[in-house]
Amino acid sequence: MWNRITLKERAKGAVRGNYWRCVIVSLVLTLFLGGGIGGSRSSYSSYTGRQENTEDFYESGQNAGEELLEESEMEPELAEAIGRRIAMALGLAFLLVIILFVFIFNMFEIGGCRFYMKNTEEPSFVRELFFAFQNGNYLKMVWVQLLRDLFVFLGMLLLVVPGIILAYSYRLVPYILAEHPELPVREVFRMSRERMDGNKWAAFVFDLSFLGWKLLGTLTFGILLVFWVNPYKDAADAELYLALRERDAQ
């Protein structure tokens, strides 16, 4: 059985050995994904955080449009026409964000997983972020990541607990893709489920153990998050994947 204290110590050493590249990679992932990689994003709070960011963008634009119409003295027909155009523009913007997540941002998650996995053995390079675009399995990776997000989203719609369970069941999907992009789609999901079987609760506690760091990072206006907490958590998630892989191989 893996030990979270040991994994955390290994993660700290991996980050310190390649510090600035880790900071850059985790910053890119945070900007694009609204969270970290793998486990950082598959927990309930991180996954819903990404959805809430998109919804906030849509709602803020909608509220701005409504305020503009309320403050203006236009004819009702003109105001209605402008309102429809604003709603259409917001809808297109929302669709564009979803497309970017599906075809680009989710691919950086796979690259981030590969970066941190390789960084456990020797200093890795930022170019690993682009792995999903260069390995010849791009469309399959897009499909697998999209399926994972849909499974978790549907689980959240049913009840919160099933959604959390699904999120942890498929926590390892981007890592498996980063290591074995040639695997069939069903095999990727099967491997993630089997490796997380009996480890979901321990992984949940593992994520909770970083809560203090994240709160402290928030108190520093995100500075500590950028320069330590996020790289540390991303590296620790990679260490967890490797520990589960090693146990599965025994």
Coordinates of C-alpha atoms in Angstrom, one line a residue:
M1 CA 0.0 0.0 0.0
W2 CA 1.3 3.4 -0.9
N3 CA 2.1 6.0 1.7
R4 CA 1.1 9.6 1.1
I5 CA 3.9 11.0 3.3
T6 CA 6.5 9.2 1.2
L7 CA 4.8 10.3 -2.1
K8 CA 4.8 13.9 -0.9
E9 CA 8.5 13.8 0.0
R10 CA 9.3 12.4 -3.4
A11 CA 7.2 15.1 -5.0
K12 CA 9.1 17.9 -3.1
G13 CA 12.4 16.5 -4.3
A14 CA 11.2 16.3 -7.9
V15 CA 10.0 19.9 -7.9
R16 CA 13.2 21.2 -6.3
G17 CA 15.3 19.4 -8.8
N18 CA 13.6 21.1 -11.8
Y19 CA 11.9 24.0 -10.0
W20 CA 11.4 26.7 -12.7
R21 CA 10.2 24.3 -15.4
C22 CA 7.7 22.9 -12.9
V23 CA 6.4 26.4 -12.0
I24 CA 6.0 27.2 -15.7
V25 CA 4.2 23.9 -16.5
S26 CA 1.8 24.2 -13.6
L27 CA 1.1 27.8 -14.3
V28 CA 0.1 27.0 -17.9
L29 CA -2.1 24.2 -16.6
T30 CA -3.8 26.5 -14.1
L31 CA -4.4 29.1 -16.8
F32 CA -5.9 26.6 -19.3
L33 CA -7.6 24.2 -17.0
G34 CA -8.5 26.2 -13.9
G35 CA -6.7 23.6 -11.9
G36 CA -4.0 21.0 -11.9
I37 CA -3.6 17.7 -13.7
G38 CA -5.1 14.3 -13.2
G39 CA -6.1 14.1 -9.5
S40 CA -6.0 17.9 -9.0
R41 CA -8.8 18.2 -11.6
S42 CA -10.7 15.0 -11.1
S43 CA -11.7 15.8 -7.5
Y44 CA -15.2 17.2 -7.1
S45 CA -14.1 20.7 -6.2
S46 CA -11.6 21.0 -9.0
Y47 CA -13.8 19.6 -11.6
T48 CA -16.8 21.7 -10.7
G49 CA -14.5 24.7 -10.5
R50 CA -13.7 24.4 -14.1
Q51 CA -17.4 24.3 -15.0
E52 CA -18.2 27.2 -12.7
N53 CA -15.5 29.3 -14.4
T54 CA -17.2 28.8 -17.8
E55 CA -20.6 29.5 -16.3
D56 CA -19.3 32.7 -14.5
F57 CA -18.0 33.9 -17.9
Y58 CA -21.4 33.3 -19.5
E59 CA -23.4 34.9 -16.6
S60 CA -21.1 37.9 -16.4
G61 CA -21.6 38.7 -20.0
Q62 CA -25.4 38.1 -19.8
N63 CA -25.7 40.4 -16.8
A64 CA -23.7 43.1 -18.6
G65 CA -26.0 42.9 -21.5
E66 CA -29.1 43.2 -19.3
E67 CA -27.7 46.2 -17.4
L68 CA -26.9 47.9 -20.7
L69 CA -30.5 47.4 -21.9
E70 CA -32.0 48.6 -18.6
E71 CA -29.9 51.8 -18.5
S72 CA -30.7 52.7 -22.2
E73 CA -33.8 54.4 -23.4
M74 CA -34.4 52.4 -26.6
E75 CA -37.5 51.4 -28.3
P76 CA -38.7 47.9 -27.1
E77 CA -38.2 46.4 -30.5
L78 CA -34.7 47.7 -30.8
A79 CA -33.8 46.6 -27.3
E80 CA -35.2 43.1 -28.0
A81 CA -33.2 42.9 -31.2
I82 CA -30.0 43.9 -29.4
G83 CA -30.8 41.5 -26.6
R84 CA -31.1 38.6 -29.1
R85 CA -27.7 39.6 -30.6
I86 CA -26.1 39.7 -27.2
A87 CA -27.5 36.3 -26.3
M88 CA -26.3 34.9 -29.7
A89 CA -22.8 36.3 -29.2
L90 CA -22.6 34.9 -25.6
G91 CA -23.8 31.5 -26.9
L92 CA -21.1 31.5 -29.6
A93 CA -18.5 32.5 -27.0
F94 CA -19.6 29.8 -24.7
L95 CA -19.4 27.2 -27.5
L96 CA -15.9 28.5 -28.4
V97 CA -14.8 28.0 -24.8
I98 CA -16.1 24.4 -24.8
I99 CA -14.3 23.7 -28.1
L100 CA -11.1 25.0 -26.7
F101 CA -11.4 22.8 -23.6
V102 CA -12.1 19.7 -25.7
F103 CA -9.6 20.1 -28.5
I104 CA -6.7 22.1 -26.8
F105 CA -6.9 22.5 -23.0
N106 CA -7.6 18.9 -22.2
M107 CA -4.6 17.9 -24.4
F108 CA -2.3 20.1 -22.2
E109 CA -3.5 18.1 -19.2
I110 CA -2.1 14.9 -20.8
G111 CA 1.1 16.7 -21.6
G112 CA 1.3 17.9 -18.0
C113 CA 0.9 14.4 -16.7
R114 CA 3.7 13.2 -19.0
F115 CA 6.0 16.1 -17.9
Y116 CA 5.6 15.3 -14.2
M117 CA 5.9 11.5 -14.7
K118 CA 9.2 11.9 -16.5
N119 CA 10.3 14.5 -14.0
T120 CA 10.2 11.8 -11.2
E121 CA 13.3 10.2 -12.9
E122 CA 15.2 13.1 -14.4
P123 CA 14.5 16.8 -15.1
S124 CA 11.8 17.0 -17.7
F125 CA 11.2 19.7 -20.3
V126 CA 8.3 22.1 -20.9
R127 CA 7.9 20.7 -24.4
E128 CA 6.2 17.6 -22.9
L129 CA 3.1 19.8 -22.6
F130 CA 2.6 19.4 -26.4
F131 CA 2.9 15.6 -26.3
A132 CA -0.8 15.0 -27.2
F133 CA -0.5 17.1 -30.3
Q134 CA 2.6 15.3 -31.6
N135 CA 2.3 11.5 -30.9
G136 CA -0.1 10.6 -33.7
N137 CA -3.1 9.7 -31.5
Y138 CA -4.5 13.2 -31.1
L139 CA -8.1 12.5 -32.1
K140 CA -8.3 9.4 -29.9
M141 CA -7.0 11.4 -26.9
V142 CA -9.6 14.1 -27.6
W143 CA -12.3 11.4 -27.6
V144 CA -11.1 9.7 -24.4
Q145 CA -10.8 13.0 -22.4
L146 CA -14.2 14.1 -23.7
L147 CA -15.8 10.7 -22.6
R148 CA -14.2 11.1 -19.2
D149 CA -15.6 14.6 -18.7
L150 CA -19.0 13.4 -19.9
F151 CA -19.1 10.5 -17.5
V152 CA -18.2 12.6 -14.6
F153 CA -20.6 15.4 -15.6
L154 CA -23.5 12.9 -15.9
G155 CA -22.6 11.5 -12.6
M156 CA -22.8 14.9 -11.0
L157 CA -26.2 15.4 -12.6
L158 CA -27.5 12.2 -11.0
L159 CA -26.1 12.8 -7.5
V160 CA -23.0 14.4 -6.1
V161 CA -21.6 11.2 -4.6
P162 CA -21.8 9.1 -7.9
G163 CA -20.1 12.0 -9.6
I164 CA -17.2 12.0 -7.1
I165 CA -16.8 8.3 -7.4
L166 CA -16.7 8.4 -11.2
A167 CA -14.2 11.3 -11.0
Y168 CA -11.9 9.2 -8.8
S169 CA -12.4 6.1 -10.9
Y170 CA -11.2 7.9 -14.0
R171 CA -8.6 9.9 -12.2
L172 CA -5.7 8.1 -14.0
V173 CA -7.0 8.5 -17.5
P174 CA -4.7 11.3 -18.6
Y175 CA -1.7 9.6 -17.1
I176 CA -2.4 6.4 -18.9
L177 CA -2.8 8.3 -22.2
A178 CA 0.4 10.1 -21.5
E179 CA 2.2 6.8 -21.0
H180 CA 0.4 4.6 -23.5
P181 CA -1.3 6.7 -26.2
E182 CA -1.7 3.6 -28.4
L183 CA -4.1 1.8 -26.0
P184 CA -7.7 1.2 -27.1
V185 CA -10.3 3.5 -25.5
R186 CA -11.9 0.9 -23.4
E187 CA -8.6 -0.3 -22.1
V188 CA -7.7 3.1 -20.9
F189 CA -10.8 3.4 -18.8
R190 CA -10.5 -0.2 -17.6
M191 CA -7.0 0.3 -16.4
S192 CA -8.0 3.5 -14.5
R193 CA -10.9 1.8 -12.8
E194 CA -8.9 -1.2 -11.8
R195 CA -5.9 0.8 -10.5
M196 CA -8.3 3.1 -8.5
D197 CA -10.3 0.1 -7.1
G198 CA -9.8 0.2 -3.4
N199 CA -7.8 3.4 -3.5
K200 CA -10.6 6.0 -4.0
W201 CA -10.9 6.9 -0.4
A202 CA -7.2 7.0 0.2
A203 CA -6.8 9.3 -2.9
F204 CA -9.6 11.5 -1.5
V205 CA -7.7 11.8 1.8
F206 CA -4.5 12.4 -0.2
D207 CA -6.2 15.4 -1.9
L208 CA -7.6 16.7 1.4
S209 CA -4.1 16.7 2.8
F210 CA -3.2 19.6 0.5
L211 CA -6.1 21.8 1.7
G212 CA -4.0 23.7 4.2
W213 CA -1.4 24.5 1.5
K214 CA -4.1 25.7 -0.8
L215 CA -5.7 27.9 1.9
L216 CA -2.3 29.4 2.7
G217 CA -1.7 30.0 -1.0
T218 CA -5.0 31.8 -1.3
L219 CA -4.0 34.1 1.7
T220 CA -0.9 35.1 -0.3
F221 CA -3.2 36.2 -3.2
G222 CA -2.1 33.2 -5.2
I223 CA 1.6 33.8 -5.1
L224 CA 2.4 30.7 -3.1
L225 CA 0.0 28.7 -5.3
V226 CA 2.0 29.6 -8.4
F227 CA 5.5 29.2 -6.9
W228 CA 5.0 26.2 -4.8
V229 CA 1.6 24.6 -4.0
N230 CA 0.5 23.9 -7.6
P231 CA 3.8 22.3 -8.8
Y232 CA 4.0 20.4 -5.5
K233 CA 0.5 19.0 -5.9
D234 CA 0.9 18.2 -9.6
A235 CA 4.2 16.4 -8.8
A236 CA 2.5 14.5 -5.9
D237 CA -0.3 13.4 -8.2
A238 CA 2.2 11.9 -10.6
E239 CA 3.9 10.1 -7.8
L240 CA 0.5 8.6 -6.8
Y241 CA 0.0 7.4 -10.4
L242 CA 3.4 5.7 -10.4
A243 CA 2.7 4.1 -7.1
L244 CA -0.6 2.7 -8.3
R245 CA 1.0 1.5 -11.5
E246 CA 3.8 -0.3 -9.6
R247 CA 1.2 -2.0 -7.3
D248 CA -0.8 -3.1 -10.4
A249 CA 2.3 -4.6 -11.9
Q250 CA 3.0 -6.8 -8.9

